[in-house]
Amino acid sequence: MAGGGFTDTGNLKRAHLYEYRITGHFIFACVIAASGGSLFGYDLGVSGGVTSMDDFLKEFFPTVYEKKHAHLHETDYCKYDNQILTLFTSSLYFAALVATFGASHVTRTRGRKASILVGSTSFFIGAIVNAFAKNIAMLIIGRCFLGGGIGFGNQAVPLYLSEMAPAKIRGAVNQLFQLTTCLGILAANFINYGTEKIHPWGWRLSLGLATLPATIMFAGGIFLPETPNSLIEQGRLEEGRRILEKVRGTTQVDAEFDDLVDASNAARAIKHPFKNLLKRKNRPQLVIGALGIPAFQQLTGNNSILFYAPVIFQSLGFSNDAALFSSVITNAALVVGALMSMAFVDKFGRRAFFLEAGAEMFIVMVAVGITLALDFGDGKPIPKGTGLFLVVVICLFVLAYGRSWGPLGWLVPSEIFPLETRSAGQSVVVCVNMIFTALVGQCFLVSLCHLKYGIFLLFAGLIFVMSSFIYFLLPETKQVPIEEIYLLWQNHWFWRKIVPDQQRKLGSQV
């Protein structure tokens, strides 16, 4: 089969012996850890709204403000084409990709909890600096602190959730990160809608309120238990078993504990995890998890819509209030998509969501491109009916992304790396994600200006490529224990040609 890669759970090592119950301790740990997604989400939502506010533009980007109001009855693609303005957005992601390598060391040696605490602290500082910014330099410095927080949080939180979750519900639990990201985006849109009417300092309130999710994450993080995987990796076996029994709600954890110890022993033998990522046996995880999926997640074009939703809708002729309200509707669709994915991803699988939603996203991008080619540009206001149609189809696009590439872009990489390269692998995931987030964020408005409707057709072509990538190269990982994912590669039509013979023989013996 082209996507091959289902593994019979009866052939796994000890997976059929795992036992668990859903406990209050487990729920608390996952909910608090998942709040880290709200940092990422709040910033995604707030930055686009702030950059469309007149008070913010007048203070920091007067030339953009003048261009925006030069022709009040004219719409065009280039109103917000300013590289310093886009640097305000993308500088955070350049900082995040640097921070994630420091986060890898902290996550591996000090634990996932430590990175969560560092990330929330850095994000809090960045929010304060931005709220009181007096010049562009302060804005960029604040964004860099925010980026450090996201680099640490995005590195640690998906790992924490995947390691805490039992295999049968790992997909839903891991997607708490995406759900809180979506809720953060939605909350930021509501806040922007309200603060836009507070002159002249409403934008400061929008940026400053980022301290709230950071405070929640830090305060809750103090009481978080470390993951059993991390404790065992650090040699704290008794504590690791005690936490495992607590989060699984049973003392019958011998099988899972033994698998974790075996994985830990292999991990401690690896002195250079980043170098180990390049070995042939880790080629599937490198290509799919560390490079392909995080890059493609950004090349869907969705985050461009999230960054600049108010800006896009204003450029298409909507008033400022209508643009902000349209972005609220769009991001509500993102939350619905995340809930759909949480409810069904462990039933239908990762591949089904990737492929079904990919087809829908492709169709929508083509429809948007054709619509804009016919009804928009050259100073011609967009008809109201066409504007409504664009809002609807963009919501459909975001809904599809919200149940596929959004949550699965974090879930799948977090569950396919073996323990010995997991923190290093997740750092590369975050780094690649942030590189493409920053590049797309930095280039989108200038691309919108020069390519016009063609930018949406370009995204459609990229969605076709990434859907083909998933179809041919990603095996199904649903309900496979995280420490036994490596067995999938030996049964995959393509990867079994890449994985060394010795590892395949090991898989046939277990």
XYZ file of C-alpha atoms in Angstrom:
510
model
C 0.000 0.000 0.000
C 1.352 3.436 -0.877
C 1.122 4.706 2.647
C 1.924 1.294 4.184
C 2.925 1.229 7.774
C 0.326 -0.285 10.044
C 1.882 -2.502 12.673
C -0.019 -5.298 14.353
C 0.015 -4.432 18.030
C 0.354 -8.109 18.820
C 3.911 -7.951 17.519
C 4.939 -5.153 19.848
C 7.149 -5.815 22.838
C 4.982 -5.338 25.916
C 2.291 -2.938 24.732
C -0.573 -5.351 25.359
C 0.400 -5.444 29.047
C 0.107 -1.696 29.636
C -2.572 -0.670 32.133
C -3.967 2.749 32.976
C -6.884 4.701 34.386
C -7.653 8.388 33.866
C -6.812 10.076 37.168
C -7.222 13.584 38.482
C -3.454 13.819 38.808
C -3.056 13.001 35.121
C -5.736 15.493 34.049
C -4.202 18.304 36.129
C -0.727 17.698 34.713
C -1.931 17.679 31.112
C -4.196 20.736 31.408
C -1.505 22.860 33.062
C 1.187 21.774 30.632
C -1.102 22.349 27.655
C -1.595 25.951 28.761
C 1.790 26.501 27.106
C -0.053 26.481 23.807
C -1.917 29.608 24.839
C 1.370 31.556 24.738
C 1.910 30.633 21.114
C -1.751 31.146 20.261
C -2.135 34.497 21.988
C 0.825 35.911 20.124
C -0.389 34.517 16.792
C -3.734 36.198 17.345
C -2.672 39.481 18.867
C 0.149 40.521 16.524
C -1.959 40.705 13.348
C -4.658 42.725 15.090
C -2.203 45.162 16.635
C -0.434 45.790 13.326
C -3.764 46.840 11.800
C -4.569 49.369 14.589
C -4.206 53.014 13.606
C -2.816 54.098 17.007
C -0.028 51.503 16.793
C 0.791 52.408 13.185
C 0.843 56.165 13.881
C 3.325 55.708 16.742
C 5.741 53.238 15.145
C 4.996 52.986 11.405
C 3.647 56.366 10.215
C 4.448 55.657 6.558
C 2.245 52.544 6.651
C -0.495 54.564 8.349
C -0.311 57.202 5.606
C -0.407 54.560 2.860
C -3.379 52.879 4.545
C -5.398 56.123 4.536
C -4.085 57.729 1.343
C -7.039 56.447 -0.710
C -9.915 55.756 1.620
C -12.079 54.298 -1.135
C -9.358 52.273 -2.808
C -8.349 48.720 -2.021
C -5.129 47.113 -3.143
C -2.786 44.310 -2.208
C 0.115 46.491 -1.082
C -1.152 48.686 1.748
C 0.870 46.853 4.416
C 3.976 46.027 2.397
C 6.587 47.182 4.912
C 9.493 44.939 5.923
C 10.013 46.592 9.307
C 6.348 46.060 10.123
C 6.598 42.377 9.215
C 9.855 42.137 11.181
C 7.797 43.080 14.254
C 5.897 39.832 13.709
C 8.651 37.547 12.437
C 11.431 38.594 14.870
C 9.719 36.498 17.545
C 10.083 33.377 15.442
C 13.726 34.006 14.602
C 14.354 34.285 18.360
C 12.347 31.117 19.014
C 14.393 29.024 16.602
C 17.594 30.058 18.413
C 16.093 29.475 21.858
C 14.935 25.956 21.050
C 18.505 24.629 21.003
C 19.050 25.875 24.540
C 15.687 24.364 25.381
C 16.872 20.977 24.082
C 19.716 20.894 26.604
C 17.485 22.002 29.467
C 14.719 19.570 28.509
C 17.088 16.611 28.334
C 19.237 17.320 31.409
C 16.826 19.196 33.700
C 13.502 17.871 32.488
C 10.446 18.990 30.559
C 9.113 20.905 33.562
C 12.215 23.109 33.735
C 11.817 24.207 30.119
C 8.142 25.000 30.720
C 9.071 27.293 33.639
C 11.866 29.028 31.713
C 9.576 29.560 28.739
C 6.790 31.140 30.772
C 9.258 33.501 32.491
C 10.787 34.683 29.221
C 7.355 35.204 27.672
C 6.223 37.267 30.684
C 9.247 39.565 30.370
C 8.641 40.031 26.653
C 5.009 40.974 27.222
C 5.996 43.659 29.742
C 8.660 45.140 27.434
C 6.240 45.287 24.497
C 3.439 46.837 26.536
C 5.712 49.721 27.582
C 7.626 50.041 24.292
C 8.646 53.575 23.321
C 10.379 52.769 20.038
C 10.805 50.016 17.472
C 13.957 48.738 19.215
C 11.971 48.044 22.394
C 9.307 46.301 20.336
C 11.877 43.996 18.743
C 13.599 43.282 22.093
C 10.260 42.395 23.628
C 9.475 40.135 20.688
C 12.789 38.348 21.178
C 11.901 37.562 24.814
C 8.518 36.343 23.644
C 10.315 34.188 21.086
C 12.502 32.696 23.794
C 9.372 31.741 25.698
C 7.797 30.122 22.665
C 11.037 28.320 21.800
C 11.164 26.700 25.242
C 7.418 26.100 25.510
C 6.953 24.586 22.057
C 9.974 22.370 22.615
C 8.825 20.972 25.953
C 5.019 20.949 25.997
C 4.311 18.529 23.097
C 6.926 16.137 24.530
C 5.415 16.427 27.997
C 1.912 15.640 26.773
C 2.970 12.724 24.553
C 5.034 11.164 27.341
C 2.314 11.550 29.958
C -0.452 10.132 27.762
C -1.372 6.439 27.473
C -0.919 5.224 23.891
C -4.644 4.777 23.198
C -5.473 8.421 23.883
C -2.124 10.053 23.092
C -3.498 11.834 20.034
C -6.296 13.562 21.927
C -4.075 14.454 24.893
C -1.275 15.851 22.758
C -3.785 17.979 20.890
C -4.609 19.851 24.061
C -1.582 21.900 22.970
C -3.290 22.802 19.701
C -6.601 23.443 21.462
C -5.061 25.934 23.889
C -3.185 27.493 20.964
C -6.497 28.003 19.169
C -8.185 29.334 22.306
C -5.275 31.744 22.763
C -5.732 32.986 19.198
C -9.473 33.395 19.683
C -9.042 35.217 23.010
C -6.505 37.563 21.396
C -8.964 38.365 18.601
C -11.719 39.257 21.070
C -9.269 41.397 23.040
C -8.104 43.189 19.882
C -11.724 43.804 18.909
C -12.259 45.555 22.259
C -8.932 47.369 22.678
C -9.036 48.807 19.158
C -11.665 51.200 20.484
C -9.439 52.368 23.387
C -7.431 55.332 22.123
C -4.516 55.820 22.033
C -3.174 52.964 24.172
C -5.461 50.028 23.411
C -2.694 48.212 21.527
C -0.528 48.332 24.685
C -3.245 46.514 26.600
C -3.439 43.856 23.880
C 0.296 43.207 24.051
C 0.495 43.461 27.850
C -2.258 40.913 28.479
C 0.140 38.248 27.192
C 1.391 38.226 30.789
C -1.798 36.423 31.823
C -1.215 33.065 30.045
C 2.471 33.268 30.999
C 1.539 33.673 34.673
C -0.912 30.757 34.533
C 1.696 28.546 32.892
C 4.402 29.451 35.432
C 2.196 29.170 38.529
C 0.777 25.836 37.414
C 4.174 24.640 36.230
C 5.569 24.874 39.746
C 3.230 22.041 40.775
C 3.679 19.928 37.632
C 5.219 16.478 38.066
C 8.090 15.610 35.751
C 7.330 12.956 33.144
C 8.317 9.364 34.044
C 10.325 9.208 30.802
C 12.431 12.205 31.798
C 12.972 11.028 35.385
C 14.101 7.607 34.220
C 16.323 9.208 31.581
C 17.967 11.196 34.417
C 18.549 7.981 36.416
C 15.814 8.696 39.009
C 14.179 5.284 38.623
C 12.235 5.067 41.881
C 10.770 8.533 41.432
C 9.980 7.753 37.811
C 8.070 4.610 38.764
C 6.192 6.454 41.515
C 5.060 9.175 39.070
C 4.157 6.544 36.476
C 1.939 4.735 38.988
C 0.310 8.017 39.969
C -0.493 9.207 36.440
C -1.610 5.731 35.320
C -3.747 5.201 38.431
C -2.427 1.686 39.049
C 0.570 -0.121 40.508
C 0.522 -2.593 37.587
C 3.003 -0.659 35.485
C 5.835 -3.205 35.224
C 5.569 -3.623 31.441
C 5.533 0.105 30.639
C 8.219 0.829 33.233
C 10.490 -1.843 31.751
C 10.042 -0.363 28.277
C 10.929 3.082 29.618
C 14.045 1.721 31.336
C 15.144 -0.012 28.122
C 14.626 3.209 26.172
C 16.499 5.172 28.849
C 19.483 2.837 28.734
C 19.662 3.353 24.969
C 19.327 7.113 25.456
C 22.188 7.354 27.969
C 24.480 5.600 25.512
C 24.004 8.502 23.103
C 26.451 11.302 23.904
C 25.621 13.499 20.918
C 21.857 13.284 20.233
C 21.900 15.863 17.430
C 24.604 13.914 15.615
C 22.665 10.707 16.242
C 19.687 12.200 14.398
C 21.696 11.966 11.183
C 22.252 8.212 11.465
C 20.541 5.988 8.939
C 18.338 4.287 11.539
C 16.827 7.700 12.383
C 16.335 8.763 8.766
C 12.517 8.382 8.775
C 12.142 10.516 11.909
C 14.540 13.132 10.512
C 12.842 13.416 7.130
C 9.227 13.178 8.314
C 9.220 14.565 11.835
C 12.114 16.998 12.040
C 12.068 18.462 8.524
C 9.008 17.649 6.429
C 6.018 18.098 8.704
C 7.124 21.275 10.569
C 8.093 22.974 7.292
C 4.909 21.960 5.510
C 2.781 23.042 8.480
C 3.769 26.641 7.770
C 3.660 26.309 3.984
C -0.076 25.568 4.114
C -0.523 29.335 4.322
C -2.718 29.108 7.409
C -0.437 31.007 9.756
C -0.215 33.818 7.233
C -3.986 34.077 7.486
C -3.780 33.959 11.300
C -0.974 36.547 11.467
C -2.573 38.977 9.128
C -6.297 38.155 9.123
C -7.341 41.725 10.022
C -4.766 43.112 7.574
C -5.943 40.770 4.788
C -9.597 41.622 5.311
C -8.811 45.340 5.430
C -6.779 45.015 2.234
C -9.817 43.354 0.662
C -11.954 46.366 1.490
C -13.431 45.546 4.918
C -13.634 48.298 7.545
C -11.355 47.958 10.576
C -14.176 46.697 12.833
C -15.411 44.293 10.182
C -11.879 43.010 9.583
C -11.309 42.293 13.273
C -14.733 40.666 13.583
C -14.081 38.511 10.505
C -10.821 37.311 12.035
C -12.722 36.358 15.219
C -15.073 34.210 13.121
C -12.119 32.673 11.303
C -10.362 31.736 14.509
C -13.536 30.330 16.037
C -13.431 27.856 13.133
C -9.884 26.966 14.198
C -11.101 26.056 17.693
C -13.886 23.899 16.250
C -11.346 22.120 14.049
C -9.113 21.398 17.041
C -12.051 19.910 18.975
C -12.942 17.713 15.999
C -9.390 16.452 15.793
C -9.229 15.713 19.516
C -12.466 13.755 19.330
C -11.647 11.585 16.320
C -7.894 11.449 15.646
C -7.377 8.350 17.803
C -10.284 6.652 16.052
C -9.666 7.490 12.394
C -5.910 8.056 12.573
C -3.422 10.719 11.608
C -3.184 9.909 7.900
C -6.936 10.159 7.303
C -7.064 13.666 8.786
C -3.989 14.820 6.860
C -5.290 13.582 3.515
C -8.983 14.501 3.814
C -8.259 18.005 5.074
C -5.469 18.451 2.534
C -7.919 17.914 -0.314
C -10.310 20.460 1.189
C -7.548 23.039 1.751
C -6.342 22.639 -1.839
C -9.830 23.294 -3.228
C -10.338 26.350 -1.002
C -7.009 27.961 -1.943
C -7.771 27.505 -5.637
C -11.231 29.022 -5.083
C -9.782 32.046 -3.243
C -7.167 32.613 -5.949
C -9.700 32.442 -8.783
C -12.186 34.679 -6.933
C -9.590 37.387 -6.301
C -8.371 37.161 -9.916
C -11.911 37.859 -11.157
C -13.315 40.315 -8.609
C -10.485 42.227 -6.941
C -7.558 44.513 -7.735
C -6.662 47.701 -9.620
C -8.466 49.897 -7.143
C -11.765 48.075 -7.592
C -13.663 47.570 -4.282
C -14.594 43.980 -3.617
C -18.361 43.260 -3.919
C -20.111 42.474 -0.643
C -21.242 39.065 -1.871
C -17.692 38.176 -2.853
C -16.396 39.386 0.492
C -18.869 37.163 2.334
C -17.882 34.223 0.129
C -14.187 34.790 0.952
C -14.892 34.852 4.695
C -16.836 31.573 4.414
C -14.229 29.719 2.361
C -11.368 31.008 4.523
C -13.267 29.670 7.544
C -13.563 26.301 5.777
C -9.815 26.389 5.120
C -9.031 27.178 8.753
C -11.460 24.478 9.919
C -9.624 21.920 7.758
C -6.224 23.103 8.994
C -7.477 23.074 12.579
C -8.213 19.357 12.456
C -5.144 18.339 10.439
C -1.875 20.189 9.919
C -2.400 22.433 12.958
C -2.580 19.787 15.703
C -0.924 16.922 13.820
C 2.047 19.104 12.947
C 2.944 18.953 16.645
C 1.508 15.541 17.516
C 3.229 13.339 14.948
C 6.797 14.671 15.445
C 6.440 14.433 19.231
C 5.516 10.744 19.085
C 7.889 9.287 16.475
C 11.338 10.032 17.947
C 13.024 7.425 20.197
C 13.916 8.637 23.679
C 17.645 8.991 22.902
C 16.946 11.646 20.255
C 13.585 12.946 21.454
C 14.617 16.282 22.956
C 17.099 16.937 20.122
C 14.505 15.915 17.542
C 11.863 18.178 19.056
C 14.347 21.060 19.011
C 14.883 20.564 15.288
C 11.085 20.371 14.864
C 10.624 23.710 16.620
C 13.612 25.241 14.837
C 12.371 24.259 11.369
C 8.845 25.321 12.303
C 10.050 28.722 13.487
C 12.306 29.228 10.446
C 9.397 28.714 8.092
C 7.007 30.639 10.355
C 9.382 33.593 10.316
C 10.066 33.378 6.589
C 6.402 33.075 5.670
C 5.516 35.864 8.118
C 8.261 38.103 6.750
C 7.497 37.396 3.095
C 3.713 37.071 3.012
C 2.741 40.738 2.725
C 5.379 41.507 0.097
C 4.306 38.338 -1.767
C 0.664 39.423 -1.535
C 1.724 42.753 -2.994
C 3.690 41.323 -5.934
C 2.018 37.964 -6.635
C -1.475 39.235 -5.801
C -4.015 36.400 -6.080
C -1.196 34.112 -7.257
C 0.022 33.693 -3.653
C -3.075 31.623 -2.885
C -2.533 29.439 -5.957
C 1.069 28.946 -4.818
C -0.166 27.727 -1.436
C -2.566 25.355 -3.235
C 0.350 23.809 -5.118
C 2.322 23.388 -1.892
C -0.661 21.708 -0.212
C -0.784 19.181 -3.068
C 2.929 18.421 -2.579
C 2.661 17.992 1.202
C -0.409 15.764 0.913
C 1.543 13.514 -1.459
C 4.408 13.484 1.063
C 2.052 12.225 3.767
C 0.404 9.645 1.496
C 3.651 8.000 0.473
C 5.916 8.374 3.527
C 3.956 8.562 6.807
C 2.841 5.291 8.461
C -0.163 5.338 10.776
C 0.887 5.937 14.405
C -2.447 5.889 16.208
C -2.509 3.854 19.443
C 1.085 2.621 19.010
C 3.061 3.053 22.295
C 5.519 5.889 21.964
C 8.550 3.734 22.809
C 7.611 1.231 20.077
C 6.975 3.590 17.177
C 10.308 2.534 15.674
C 8.754 -0.818 14.704
C 6.561 0.951 12.154
C 9.510 1.787 9.922
C 10.392 -1.894 9.458
C 6.932 -2.639 8.021
C 6.695 0.429 5.779
C 7.011 -0.149 2.016
C 9.669 2.578 1.629
C 11.402 3.034 4.993
C 12.237 -0.660 5.396
C 14.687 -0.117 2.529
C 16.386 2.659 4.512
C 16.408 1.338 8.094
C 19.478 -0.885 8.688
C 19.095 -4.661 8.451
C 20.189 -5.084 12.058
C 17.285 -2.991 13.308
C 14.817 -4.905 11.151
C 16.082 -8.157 12.590
C 15.610 -6.745 16.078
C 12.028 -5.858 15.193
C 11.334 -9.407 13.995
C 12.570 -10.894 17.251
C 10.334 -8.942 19.613
